[in-house]
mmCIF file of C-alpha atoms in Angstrom:
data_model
loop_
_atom_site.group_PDB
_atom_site.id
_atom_site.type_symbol
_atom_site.label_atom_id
_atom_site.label_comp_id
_atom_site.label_asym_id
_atom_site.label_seq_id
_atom_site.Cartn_x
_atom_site.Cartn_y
_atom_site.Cartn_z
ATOM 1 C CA UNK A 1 0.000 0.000 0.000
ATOM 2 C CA UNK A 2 1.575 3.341 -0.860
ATOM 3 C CA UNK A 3 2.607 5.943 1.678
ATOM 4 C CA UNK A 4 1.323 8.934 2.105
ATOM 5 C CA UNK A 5 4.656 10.217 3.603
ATOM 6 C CA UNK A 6 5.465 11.093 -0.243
ATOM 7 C CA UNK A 7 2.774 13.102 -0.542
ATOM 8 C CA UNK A 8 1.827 11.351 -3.689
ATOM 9 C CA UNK A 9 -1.845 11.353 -3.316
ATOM 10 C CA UNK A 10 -2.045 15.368 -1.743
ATOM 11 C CA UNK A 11 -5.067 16.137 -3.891
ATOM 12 C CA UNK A 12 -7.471 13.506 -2.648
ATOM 13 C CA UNK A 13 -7.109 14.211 1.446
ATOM 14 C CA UNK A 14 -6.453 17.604 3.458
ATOM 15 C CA UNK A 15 -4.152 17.930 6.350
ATOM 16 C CA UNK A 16 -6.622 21.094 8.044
ATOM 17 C CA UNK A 17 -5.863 21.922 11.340
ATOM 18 C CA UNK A 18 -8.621 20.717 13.148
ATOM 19 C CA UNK A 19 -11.946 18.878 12.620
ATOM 20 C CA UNK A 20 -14.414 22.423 12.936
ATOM 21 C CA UNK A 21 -11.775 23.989 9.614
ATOM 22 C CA UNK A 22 -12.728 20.440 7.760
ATOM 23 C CA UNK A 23 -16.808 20.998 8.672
ATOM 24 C CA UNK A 24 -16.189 24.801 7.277
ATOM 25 C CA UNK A 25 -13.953 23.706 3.692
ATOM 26 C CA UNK A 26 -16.825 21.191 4.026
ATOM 27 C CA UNK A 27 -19.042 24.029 3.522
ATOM 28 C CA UNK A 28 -17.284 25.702 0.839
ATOM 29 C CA UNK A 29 -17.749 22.739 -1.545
ATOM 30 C CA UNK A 30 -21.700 22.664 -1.337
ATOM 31 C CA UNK A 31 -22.233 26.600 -1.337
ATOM 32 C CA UNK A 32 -22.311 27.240 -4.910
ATOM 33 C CA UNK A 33 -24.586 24.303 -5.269
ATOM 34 C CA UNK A 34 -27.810 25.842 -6.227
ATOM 35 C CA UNK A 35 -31.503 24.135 -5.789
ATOM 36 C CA UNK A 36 -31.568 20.694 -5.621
ATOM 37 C CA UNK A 37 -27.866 20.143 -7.277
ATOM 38 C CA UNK A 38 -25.728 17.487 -5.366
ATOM 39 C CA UNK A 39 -22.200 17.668 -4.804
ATOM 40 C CA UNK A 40 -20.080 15.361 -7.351
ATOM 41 C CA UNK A 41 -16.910 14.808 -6.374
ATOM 42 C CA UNK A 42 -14.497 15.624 -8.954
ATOM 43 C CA UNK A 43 -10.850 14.389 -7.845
ATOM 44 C CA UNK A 44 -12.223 10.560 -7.129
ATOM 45 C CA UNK A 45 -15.241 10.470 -9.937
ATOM 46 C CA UNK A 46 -17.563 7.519 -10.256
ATOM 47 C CA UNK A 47 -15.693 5.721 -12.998
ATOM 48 C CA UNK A 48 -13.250 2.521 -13.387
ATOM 49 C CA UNK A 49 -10.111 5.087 -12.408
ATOM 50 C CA UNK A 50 -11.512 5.271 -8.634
ATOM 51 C CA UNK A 51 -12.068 1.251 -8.289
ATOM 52 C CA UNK A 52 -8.883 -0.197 -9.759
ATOM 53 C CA UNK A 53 -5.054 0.180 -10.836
ATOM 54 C CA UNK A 54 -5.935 -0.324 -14.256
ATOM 55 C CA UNK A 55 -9.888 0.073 -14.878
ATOM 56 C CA UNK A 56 -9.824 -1.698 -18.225
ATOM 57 C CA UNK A 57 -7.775 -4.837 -16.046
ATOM 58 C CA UNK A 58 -9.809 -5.476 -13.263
ATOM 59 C CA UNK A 59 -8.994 -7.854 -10.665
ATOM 60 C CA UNK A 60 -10.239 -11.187 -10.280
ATOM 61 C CA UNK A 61 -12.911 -10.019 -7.688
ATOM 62 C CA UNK A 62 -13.409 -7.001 -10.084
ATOM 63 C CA UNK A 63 -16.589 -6.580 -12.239
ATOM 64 C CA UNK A 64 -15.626 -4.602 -15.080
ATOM 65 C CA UNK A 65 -15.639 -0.823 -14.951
ATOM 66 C CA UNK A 66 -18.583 -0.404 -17.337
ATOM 67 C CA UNK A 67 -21.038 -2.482 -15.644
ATOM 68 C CA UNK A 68 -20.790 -0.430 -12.102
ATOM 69 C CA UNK A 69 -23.418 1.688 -11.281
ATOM 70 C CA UNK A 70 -22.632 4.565 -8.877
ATOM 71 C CA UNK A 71 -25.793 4.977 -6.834
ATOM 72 C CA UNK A 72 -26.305 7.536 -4.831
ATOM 73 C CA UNK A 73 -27.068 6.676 -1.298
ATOM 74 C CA UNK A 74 -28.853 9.988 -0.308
ATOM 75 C CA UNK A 75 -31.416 9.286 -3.488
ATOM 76 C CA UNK A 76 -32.387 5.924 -2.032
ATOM 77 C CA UNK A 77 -30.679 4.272 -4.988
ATOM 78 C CA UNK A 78 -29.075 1.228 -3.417
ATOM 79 C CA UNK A 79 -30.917 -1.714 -2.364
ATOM 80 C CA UNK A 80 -32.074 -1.716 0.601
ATOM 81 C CA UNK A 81 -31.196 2.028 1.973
ATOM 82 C CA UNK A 82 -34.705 3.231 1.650
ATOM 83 C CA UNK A 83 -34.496 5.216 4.726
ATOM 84 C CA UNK A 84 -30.932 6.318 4.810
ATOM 85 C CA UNK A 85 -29.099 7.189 8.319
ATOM 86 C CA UNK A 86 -25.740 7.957 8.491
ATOM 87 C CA UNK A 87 -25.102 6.014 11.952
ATOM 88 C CA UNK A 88 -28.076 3.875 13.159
ATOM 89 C CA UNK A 89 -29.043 3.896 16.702
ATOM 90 C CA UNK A 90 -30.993 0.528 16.115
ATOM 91 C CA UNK A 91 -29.615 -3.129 18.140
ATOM 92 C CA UNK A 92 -27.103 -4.661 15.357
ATOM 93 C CA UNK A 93 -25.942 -1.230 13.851
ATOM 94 C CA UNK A 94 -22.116 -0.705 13.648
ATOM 95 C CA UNK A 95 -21.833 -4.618 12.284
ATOM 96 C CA UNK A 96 -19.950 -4.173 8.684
ATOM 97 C CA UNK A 97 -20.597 -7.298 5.796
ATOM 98 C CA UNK A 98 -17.883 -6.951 3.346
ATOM 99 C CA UNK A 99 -18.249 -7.335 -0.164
ATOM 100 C CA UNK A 100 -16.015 -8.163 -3.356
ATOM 101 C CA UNK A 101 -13.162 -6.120 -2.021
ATOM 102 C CA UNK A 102 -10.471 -8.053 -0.729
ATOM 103 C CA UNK A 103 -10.034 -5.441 2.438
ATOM 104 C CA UNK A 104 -11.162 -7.879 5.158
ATOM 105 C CA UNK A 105 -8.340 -6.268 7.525
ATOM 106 C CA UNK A 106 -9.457 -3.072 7.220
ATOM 107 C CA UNK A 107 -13.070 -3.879 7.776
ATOM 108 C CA UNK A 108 -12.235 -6.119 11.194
ATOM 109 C CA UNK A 109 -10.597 -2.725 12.102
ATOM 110 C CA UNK A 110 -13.583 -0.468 10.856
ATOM 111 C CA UNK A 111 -15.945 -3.375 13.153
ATOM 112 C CA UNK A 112 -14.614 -2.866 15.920
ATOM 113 C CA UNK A 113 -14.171 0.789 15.815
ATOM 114 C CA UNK A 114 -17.756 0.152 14.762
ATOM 115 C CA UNK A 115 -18.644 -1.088 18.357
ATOM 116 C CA UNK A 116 -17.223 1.758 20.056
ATOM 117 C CA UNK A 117 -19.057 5.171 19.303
ATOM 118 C CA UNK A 118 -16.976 6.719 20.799
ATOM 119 C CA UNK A 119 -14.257 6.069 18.316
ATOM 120 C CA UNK A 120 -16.337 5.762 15.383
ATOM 121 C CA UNK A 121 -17.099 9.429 15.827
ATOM 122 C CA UNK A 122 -13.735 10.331 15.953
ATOM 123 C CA UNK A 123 -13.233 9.160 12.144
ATOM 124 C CA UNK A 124 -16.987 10.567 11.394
ATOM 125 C CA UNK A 125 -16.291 13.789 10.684
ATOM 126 C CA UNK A 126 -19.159 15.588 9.183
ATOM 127 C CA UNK A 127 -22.808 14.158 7.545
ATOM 128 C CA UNK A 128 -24.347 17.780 8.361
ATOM 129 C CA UNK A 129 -24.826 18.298 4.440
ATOM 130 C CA UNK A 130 -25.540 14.533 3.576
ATOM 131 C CA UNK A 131 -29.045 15.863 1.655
ATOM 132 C CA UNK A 132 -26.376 17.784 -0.578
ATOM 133 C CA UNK A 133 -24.613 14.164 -1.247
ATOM 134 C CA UNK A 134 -20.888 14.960 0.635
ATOM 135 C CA UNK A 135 -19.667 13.638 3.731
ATOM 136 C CA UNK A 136 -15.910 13.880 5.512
ATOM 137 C CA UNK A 137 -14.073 11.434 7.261
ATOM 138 C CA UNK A 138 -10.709 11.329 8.663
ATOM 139 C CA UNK A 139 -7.848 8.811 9.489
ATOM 140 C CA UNK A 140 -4.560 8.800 10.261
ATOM 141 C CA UNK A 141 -1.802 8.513 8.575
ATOM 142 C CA UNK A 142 1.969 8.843 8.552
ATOM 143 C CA UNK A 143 1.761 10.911 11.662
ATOM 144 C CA UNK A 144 -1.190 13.249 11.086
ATOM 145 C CA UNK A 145 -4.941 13.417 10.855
ATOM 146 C CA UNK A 146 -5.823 13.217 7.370
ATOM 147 C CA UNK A 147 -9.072 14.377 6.203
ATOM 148 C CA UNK A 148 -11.221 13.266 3.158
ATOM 149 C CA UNK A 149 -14.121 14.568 1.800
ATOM 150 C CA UNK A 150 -16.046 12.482 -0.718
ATOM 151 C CA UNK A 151 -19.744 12.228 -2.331
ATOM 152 C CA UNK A 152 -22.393 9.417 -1.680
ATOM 153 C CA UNK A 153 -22.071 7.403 -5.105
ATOM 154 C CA UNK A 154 -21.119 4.421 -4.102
ATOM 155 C CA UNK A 155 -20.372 1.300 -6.795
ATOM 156 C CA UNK A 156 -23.128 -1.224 -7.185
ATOM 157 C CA UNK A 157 -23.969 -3.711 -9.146
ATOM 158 C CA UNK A 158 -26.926 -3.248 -11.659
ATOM 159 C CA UNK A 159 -29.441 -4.504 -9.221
ATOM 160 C CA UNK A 160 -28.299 -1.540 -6.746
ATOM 161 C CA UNK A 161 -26.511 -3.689 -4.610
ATOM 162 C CA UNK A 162 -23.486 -2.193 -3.437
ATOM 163 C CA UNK A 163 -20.510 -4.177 -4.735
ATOM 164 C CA UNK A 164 -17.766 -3.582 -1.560
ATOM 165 C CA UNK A 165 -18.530 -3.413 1.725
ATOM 166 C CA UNK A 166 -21.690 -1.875 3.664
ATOM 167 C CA UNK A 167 -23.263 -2.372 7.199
ATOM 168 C CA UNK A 168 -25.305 -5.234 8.492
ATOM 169 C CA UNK A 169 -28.443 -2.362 8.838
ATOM 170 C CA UNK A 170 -29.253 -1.592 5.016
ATOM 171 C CA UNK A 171 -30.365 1.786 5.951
ATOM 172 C CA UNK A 172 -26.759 2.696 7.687
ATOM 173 C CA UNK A 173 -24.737 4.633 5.647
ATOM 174 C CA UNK A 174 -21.326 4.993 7.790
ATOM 175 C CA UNK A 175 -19.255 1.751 6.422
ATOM 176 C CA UNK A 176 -19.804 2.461 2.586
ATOM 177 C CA UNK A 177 -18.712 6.236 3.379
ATOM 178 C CA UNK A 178 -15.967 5.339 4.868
ATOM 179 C CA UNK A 179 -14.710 2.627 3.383
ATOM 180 C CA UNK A 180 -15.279 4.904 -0.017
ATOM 181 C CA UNK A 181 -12.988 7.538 1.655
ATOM 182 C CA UNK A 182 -10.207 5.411 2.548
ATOM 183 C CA UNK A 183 -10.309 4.144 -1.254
ATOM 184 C CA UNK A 184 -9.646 7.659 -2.029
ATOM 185 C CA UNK A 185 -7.410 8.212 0.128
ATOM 186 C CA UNK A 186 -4.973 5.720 -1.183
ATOM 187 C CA UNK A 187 -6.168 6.510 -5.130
ATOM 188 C CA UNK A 188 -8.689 3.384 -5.915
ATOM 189 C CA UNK A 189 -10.405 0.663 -3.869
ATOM 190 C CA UNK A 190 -8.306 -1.899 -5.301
ATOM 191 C CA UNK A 191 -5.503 0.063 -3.441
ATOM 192 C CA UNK A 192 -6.846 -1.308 0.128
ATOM 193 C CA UNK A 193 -6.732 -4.741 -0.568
ATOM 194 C CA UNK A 194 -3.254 -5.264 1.545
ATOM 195 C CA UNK A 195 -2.907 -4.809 4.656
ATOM 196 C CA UNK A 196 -3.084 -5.837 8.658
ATOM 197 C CA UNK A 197 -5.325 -5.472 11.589
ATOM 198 C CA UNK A 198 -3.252 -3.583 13.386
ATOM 199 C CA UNK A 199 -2.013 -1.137 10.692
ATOM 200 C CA UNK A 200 -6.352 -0.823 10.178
ATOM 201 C CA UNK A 201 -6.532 0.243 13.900
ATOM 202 C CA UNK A 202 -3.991 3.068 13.655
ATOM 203 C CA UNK A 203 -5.283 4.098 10.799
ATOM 204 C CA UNK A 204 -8.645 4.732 12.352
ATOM 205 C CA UNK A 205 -7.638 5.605 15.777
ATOM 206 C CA UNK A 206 -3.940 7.164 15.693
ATOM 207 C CA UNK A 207 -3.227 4.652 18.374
#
């Protein structure tokens, strides 16, 4: 998995100085939106280049590029998220079922941060302007708080089902978010298929 200590991926995360500047840039990004426009993301864009390496060489878990739809999950376009919170307060909410994605270490991580709200909120940074489609997250890496801000399309099949990972509560919106922004925060979600518990805890807790 690449390092961010190179700063190769600079344009898809922010290093601001504290989570209330990230809510304000946060801001910034929906205010020219006028009526019902919805914020569209344009440094990790719903095509093949945000899901793998090589979008016309998918990986063996990969569906090609062309037959992903990004669904929105604020328009009640994926299956199942009729009724879409961003954290549920309902019994059995925080438990993540992964997907295609080959990121099972980062999703034991994300689980157990899961069952601690107290962590989880650390990470969830803003859904204040989830009607306008944009959310923010942060984790940490190479020695600093990095924060991401990304839309609500998330990659599904053509049945609306999304293809990665999402939470056990079809309604909860928190694991496809941020599993969406760590993808971008290391270029593509193939990018996330390596890795260890451990290095999954740190990067959601800075411990």
């Amino acid at each position: 998995m690449a390092s961010l200590d190179t700063g190769a991926y600079k344009d898809l995360y922010h290093d601001y100085a504290s989570d209330d500047q990230a809510r304000i840039e946060e801001r910034k990004l929906v205010g020219g939106l006028e009526g019902d426009a919805l914020y569209v993301d344009a440094t990790f864009p719903a095509s093949g280049s945000s899901l793998y390496y090589n979008e016309h060489q998918p990986p063996k878990y990969g569906i090609p590029a062309e037959l992903v739809e990004w669904n929105r999950i604020g328009g009640r376009e994926i299956e199942g998220c009729v009724e879409p919170v961003f954290v549920s307060e309902a019994p059995g909410g925080g438990g993540v079922k992964q997907g295609a994605l080959r990121d099972r270490w980062f999703l034991s991580a994300l689980g157990m941060v899961g069952s601690k709200p107290e962590l989880l909120s650390q990470i969830l940074v803003s859904s204040a302007l989830w009607k306008k489609g944009i959310y923010t997250v942060k984790f940490f890496k190479a020695g600093k708080w990095r924060y991401v801000h990304v839309d609500d399309k998330i990659p599904c099949d053509r049945g609306g089902r999304p293809h990665f990972a999402r939470s056990c509560d079809a309604n909860e919106a928190w694991v496809m978010v941020v599993e969406k922004a760590f993808a971008k925060l290391h270029s593509c979600y193939e990018a996330i298929c390596a890795g260890g518990l451990e290095e999954g805890l740190k990067d959601c807790t800075g411990a």
